[in-house]
Short mmCIF file of C-alpha atoms in Angstrom, two decimals:
data_model
loop_
_atom_site.label_atom_id
_atom_site.label_comp_id
_atom_site.label_asym_id
_atom_site.label_seq_id
_atom_site.Cartn_x
_atom_site.Cartn_y
_atom_site.Cartn_z
CA MET O 41 -28.02 5.03 11.33
CA LYS O 42 -27.75 1.57 9.82
CA LEU O 43 -25.91 0.00 12.74
CA VAL O 44 -28.63 1.07 15.18
CA LYS O 45 -31.24 -0.61 12.97
CA TYR O 46 -29.07 -3.69 12.68
CA LEU O 47 -28.43 -3.92 16.41
CA SER O 48 -32.15 -3.87 17.08
CA LEU O 49 -32.88 -6.69 14.63
CA VAL O 50 -29.95 -9.09 14.48
CA PHE O 51 -27.03 -8.13 16.69
CA PHE O 52 -27.66 -9.24 20.27
CA VAL O 53 -25.77 -6.86 22.54
CA GLY O 54 -24.36 -8.39 25.69
CA VAL O 55 -26.93 -11.18 25.90
CA GLY O 56 -25.39 -14.64 25.79
CA VAL O 57 -21.82 -13.48 25.34
CA SER O 58 -20.87 -14.64 28.84
CA ALA O 59 -21.41 -18.19 27.64
CA TYR O 60 -18.06 -17.93 25.83
CA SER O 61 -16.22 -16.88 29.03
CA GLN O 62 -14.38 -14.18 27.13
CA THR O 63 -13.48 -10.64 28.22
CA TYR O 64 -13.64 -8.16 25.34
CA PRO O 65 -11.65 -4.92 25.25
CA HIS O 66 -14.25 -2.62 23.68
CA ASN O 67 -17.66 -1.28 24.58
CA ILE O 68 -20.14 -2.71 22.05
CA VAL O 69 -20.25 -6.45 22.68
CA GLY O 70 -22.61 -9.04 21.26
CA TYR O 71 -23.03 -11.80 18.70
CA TYR O 72 -24.74 -12.76 15.45
CA ASN O 73 -25.74 -16.10 13.94
CA LEU O 74 -24.62 -16.86 10.39
CA MET O 75 -26.21 -19.68 8.41
CA LEU O 76 -23.76 -21.48 6.13
CA TYR O 77 -24.92 -23.59 3.21
CA PRO O 78 -23.68 -26.71 1.40
CA GLY O 79 -21.00 -25.69 -1.06
CA ASP O 80 -19.09 -22.41 -1.12
CA ASN O 81 -19.72 -19.50 1.26
CA LEU O 82 -17.84 -16.18 1.12
CA ILE O 83 -17.77 -15.23 4.78
CA ALA O 84 -16.54 -12.50 7.13
CA ASN O 85 -15.80 -12.22 10.83
CA GLN O 86 -17.09 -8.77 11.86
CA LEU O 87 -16.53 -9.07 15.61
CA ASP O 88 -13.30 -9.17 17.59
CA HIS O 89 -13.19 -12.40 19.57
CA GLY O 90 -9.84 -11.48 21.07
CA ASN O 91 -8.37 -14.49 19.32
CA ASN O 92 -9.70 -14.43 15.76
CA THR O 93 -8.28 -17.74 14.55
CA LEU O 94 -10.56 -20.34 12.97
CA ASN O 95 -10.47 -22.55 16.07
CA ALA O 96 -11.65 -19.60 18.16
CA ILE O 97 -14.34 -18.02 15.98
CA PHE O 98 -16.02 -21.26 14.85
CA GLN O 99 -18.13 -22.91 17.53
CA PRO O 100 -18.86 -26.67 17.82
CA GLY O 101 -21.13 -27.79 15.02
CA VAL O 102 -18.85 -27.30 12.03
CA PRO O 103 -19.33 -30.37 9.78
CA GLU O 104 -16.48 -32.84 9.47
CA GLY O 105 -14.50 -32.17 6.30
CA ALA O 106 -15.47 -28.51 5.93
CA THR O 107 -12.68 -26.45 4.38
CA PHE O 108 -11.55 -22.84 4.60
CA THR O 109 -9.13 -20.75 2.59
CA GLY O 110 -8.17 -17.10 2.45
CA TRP O 111 -7.08 -14.98 -0.49
CA ASN O 112 -3.52 -13.83 -1.18
CA PRO O 113 -3.77 -10.39 -2.85
CA SER O 114 -0.07 -10.42 -3.78
CA SER O 115 -0.16 -13.66 -5.73
CA GLN O 116 -3.85 -13.23 -6.68
CA GLN O 117 -4.69 -16.77 -5.64
CA TYR O 118 -6.15 -18.74 -2.76
CA LEU O 119 -4.05 -19.79 0.22
CA PRO O 120 -3.54 -23.49 1.04
CA THR O 121 -6.77 -25.13 2.15
CA SER O 122 -7.49 -25.74 5.84
CA VAL O 123 -9.62 -28.82 6.61
CA TYR O 124 -11.83 -29.21 9.69
CA ASP O 125 -11.59 -32.31 11.87
CA ILE O 126 -14.11 -32.68 14.69
CA LYS O 127 -11.42 -33.86 17.13
CA ALA O 128 -8.39 -31.86 15.99
CA GLY O 129 -9.98 -28.67 14.71
CA TRP O 130 -8.66 -26.84 11.65
CA SER O 131 -5.54 -28.20 9.97
CA ILE O 132 -4.34 -24.62 9.33
CA ASN O 133 -5.51 -22.25 12.01
CA TYR O 134 -5.89 -19.13 9.87
CA GLU O 135 -6.86 -15.78 11.34
CA LEU O 136 -9.91 -13.94 9.97
CA GLY O 137 -10.02 -10.30 11.05
CA PHE O 138 -11.83 -7.06 10.31
CA GLY O 139 -12.27 -6.22 6.65
CA GLN O 140 -11.08 -9.61 5.44
CA GLY O 141 -12.99 -12.36 3.68
CA GLY O 142 -12.65 -16.10 3.37
CA LEU O 143 -14.03 -19.00 1.37
CA LEU O 144 -15.67 -21.67 3.50
CA HIS O 145 -16.83 -24.87 1.79
CA SER O 146 -19.30 -26.91 3.79
CA PRO O 147 -20.67 -30.42 3.15
CA ALA O 148 -23.89 -29.53 5.01
CA THR O 149 -25.96 -26.62 6.30
CA PHE O 150 -25.01 -25.32 9.74
CA THR O 151 -25.17 -22.12 11.76
CA ASN O 152 -22.17 -20.51 13.42
CA THR O 153 -22.35 -17.90 16.17
CA PHE O 154 -19.80 -15.09 15.87
CA ALA O 155 -19.27 -13.33 19.21
CA GLY O 156 -17.13 -10.42 20.31
CA SER O 157 -16.74 -6.67 20.14
CA VAL O 158 -17.32 -4.24 17.30
CA TRP O 159 -14.38 -2.66 15.45
CA PRO O 160 -12.90 -0.07 17.85
CA GLY O 161 -12.87 2.66 15.18
CA PHE O 162 -16.67 2.76 15.21
CA ILE O 163 -18.42 5.13 17.60
CA LEU O 164 -22.13 4.44 17.95
CA GLU O 165 -23.13 8.12 18.09
CA ASN O 166 -21.21 9.02 14.90
CA PRO O 167 -21.64 8.06 11.23
CA PHE O 168 -19.61 5.03 10.19
CA VAL O 169 -16.38 6.01 8.40
CA PRO O 170 -14.70 2.86 7.03
CA PRO O 171 -10.94 2.57 6.59
CA LEU O 172 -9.77 3.35 3.06
CA VAL O 173 -8.66 0.31 1.06
CA THR O 174 -5.48 1.38 -0.73
CA ASP O 175 -4.60 -1.93 -2.39
CA SER O 176 -5.54 -2.65 -6.00
CA GLY O 177 -6.26 -5.78 -7.99
CA THR O 178 -8.64 -8.54 -6.96
CA LEU O 179 -9.29 -8.45 -3.21
CA LEU O 180 -11.57 -10.53 -0.96
CA LEU O 181 -13.11 -7.92 1.34
CA SER O 182 -15.88 -7.39 3.87
CA CYS O 183 -17.33 -4.51 5.85
CA TYR O 184 -15.55 -3.81 9.16
CA ILE O 185 -18.81 -3.72 11.12
CA PRO O 186 -21.93 -5.94 10.99
CA ILE O 187 -24.36 -3.78 9.03
CA ALA O 188 -26.69 -4.71 6.21
CA PRO O 189 -26.88 -3.79 3.45
CA ALA O 190 -23.21 -2.79 3.34
CA THR O 191 -22.42 -0.67 0.26
CA PHE O 192 -19.27 -0.37 -1.84
CA TYR O 193 -18.35 2.70 0.22
CA ASP O 194 -18.94 0.83 3.50
CA VAL O 195 -16.39 -1.79 2.42
CA VAL O 196 -13.80 0.15 0.41
CA GLY O 197 -14.00 3.56 2.11
CA ARG O 198 -14.56 5.50 -1.12
CA ASP O 199 -16.86 5.67 -4.13
CA PRO O 200 -16.28 3.30 -7.08
CA GLN O 201 -14.20 4.23 -10.13
CA ASN O 202 -14.92 3.37 -13.75
CA GLY O 203 -13.98 -0.22 -14.53
CA GLU O 204 -14.10 -1.48 -10.95
CA SER O 205 -16.24 -4.53 -10.27
CA VAL O 206 -17.66 -6.64 -7.45
CA THR O 207 -18.31 -10.39 -7.64
CA LEU O 208 -20.94 -11.70 -5.23
CA LEU O 209 -21.72 -15.32 -4.37
CA ASP O 210 -25.24 -16.45 -3.57
CA ALA O 211 -24.50 -19.33 -1.18
CA VAL O 212 -28.00 -20.80 -1.52
CA SER O 213 -27.96 -21.11 -5.33
CA GLN O 214 -24.14 -21.30 -5.61
CA ILE O 215 -24.33 -18.71 -8.41
CA SER O 216 -21.78 -15.91 -8.68
CA THR O 217 -22.64 -12.58 -10.30
CA THR O 218 -20.32 -9.74 -11.29
CA THR O 219 -21.35 -6.12 -11.59
CA THR O 220 -19.08 -3.45 -13.09
CA PHE O 221 -19.15 0.30 -12.51
CA GLU O 222 -19.16 2.27 -15.78
CA ASN O 223 -20.10 5.89 -16.40
CA GLY O 224 -21.66 6.35 -12.99
CA VAL O 225 -23.80 3.20 -12.88
CA TRP O 226 -23.46 -0.51 -12.08
CA ASP O 227 -24.18 -2.66 -15.13
CA ASN O 228 -25.62 -5.62 -13.18
CA GLY O 229 -27.19 -4.08 -10.11
CA THR O 230 -25.76 -2.17 -7.14
CA PRO O 231 -23.63 -4.54 -5.03
CA THR O 232 -24.36 -4.86 -1.30
CA LEU O 233 -23.21 -7.30 1.36
CA ASN O 234 -25.15 -8.96 4.14
CA VAL O 235 -23.90 -9.40 7.69
CA GLY O 236 -21.08 -11.95 7.78
CA GLN O 237 -20.59 -11.85 3.99
CA SER O 238 -17.54 -11.00 1.89
CA ALA O 239 -17.09 -10.54 -1.85
CA PHE O 240 -14.38 -10.13 -4.47
CA PHE O 241 -13.62 -6.50 -5.30
CA ASN O 242 -11.59 -5.73 -8.41
CA LEU O 243 -10.12 -2.30 -7.64
CA GLU O 244 -8.06 0.20 -9.61
CA SER O 245 -5.09 2.08 -8.16
CA VAL O 246 -6.07 5.28 -6.39
CA PRO O 247 -3.56 8.06 -5.64
CA GLU O 248 -3.00 8.83 -1.98
CA PRO O 249 -4.80 11.95 -0.67
CA ALA O 250 -1.43 13.74 -0.47
CA VAL O 251 -0.95 13.18 -4.20
CA TYR O 252 -4.34 14.71 -4.92
CA ASN O 253 -3.36 17.73 -2.84
CA LEU O 254 -0.05 18.14 -4.67
CA VAL O 255 -1.77 17.90 -8.06
CA GLY O 256 -4.36 20.44 -7.00
CA ALA O 257 -1.71 22.81 -5.68
CA GLY O 258 0.29 22.41 -8.89
CA LEU O 259 -2.71 23.23 -11.07
CA LEU O 260 -3.51 26.26 -8.94
CA LEU O 261 0.10 27.49 -9.21
CA LEU O 262 0.09 26.95 -12.99
CA ALA O 263 -3.14 28.91 -13.35
CA THR O 264 -1.69 31.78 -11.30
CA VAL O 265 1.48 31.88 -13.39
CA ARG O 266 -0.47 31.90 -16.65
CA LYS O 267 -2.69 34.67 -15.35
CA HIS O 268 0.31 36.87 -14.64
CA VAL O 269 2.21 35.98 -17.83
CA PHE O 270 -0.66 36.65 -20.20
CA LYS O 271 -2.10 39.59 -18.28
#
């Protein structure tokens, strides 16, 4: 299981969490260190800190003048920019929760420690089943749990459809790449996310499972009627 591998390599369970003097409501508790680079970083918070606002999840060490913004899927544009002040904290104290992504712009390299508990829907002994993303359009998404590499399914909760795409940002080179799913293959490489990373997913509308069931039942009924009519 990927999370077991990840826990053994990167995710430090229990150790050091007491330093934050925080009581977490779930069983799997730990932290991971995320290096952030000069320029743009598409980030994710994959642990529940209890209070998942910017002032809570970012530890001391954020450079003066760093900025953060989220993505508004309804308007398909960025939210107003929040600016970090060493004394006052973030000018807009956004919340960054499970499955979401954000754009952090940093003037310098720094490392932030994300601490807390794993998404409560995950059970260590069972395969990871991500929540289904039902929205369409351009969305800034991340995997609910800190695994790497996280696949399209791990993030969206289903397999890709023709025409859907993922845009990844390499924070080191500051180069973005887009890969599109067509005829069963990705045209620019299979997209995967690292721990603490988000990406832009351009998704098509998908009927709800109930709609699929109704369509299937309707086709079955039609086939039965035809069988009897033309018998």
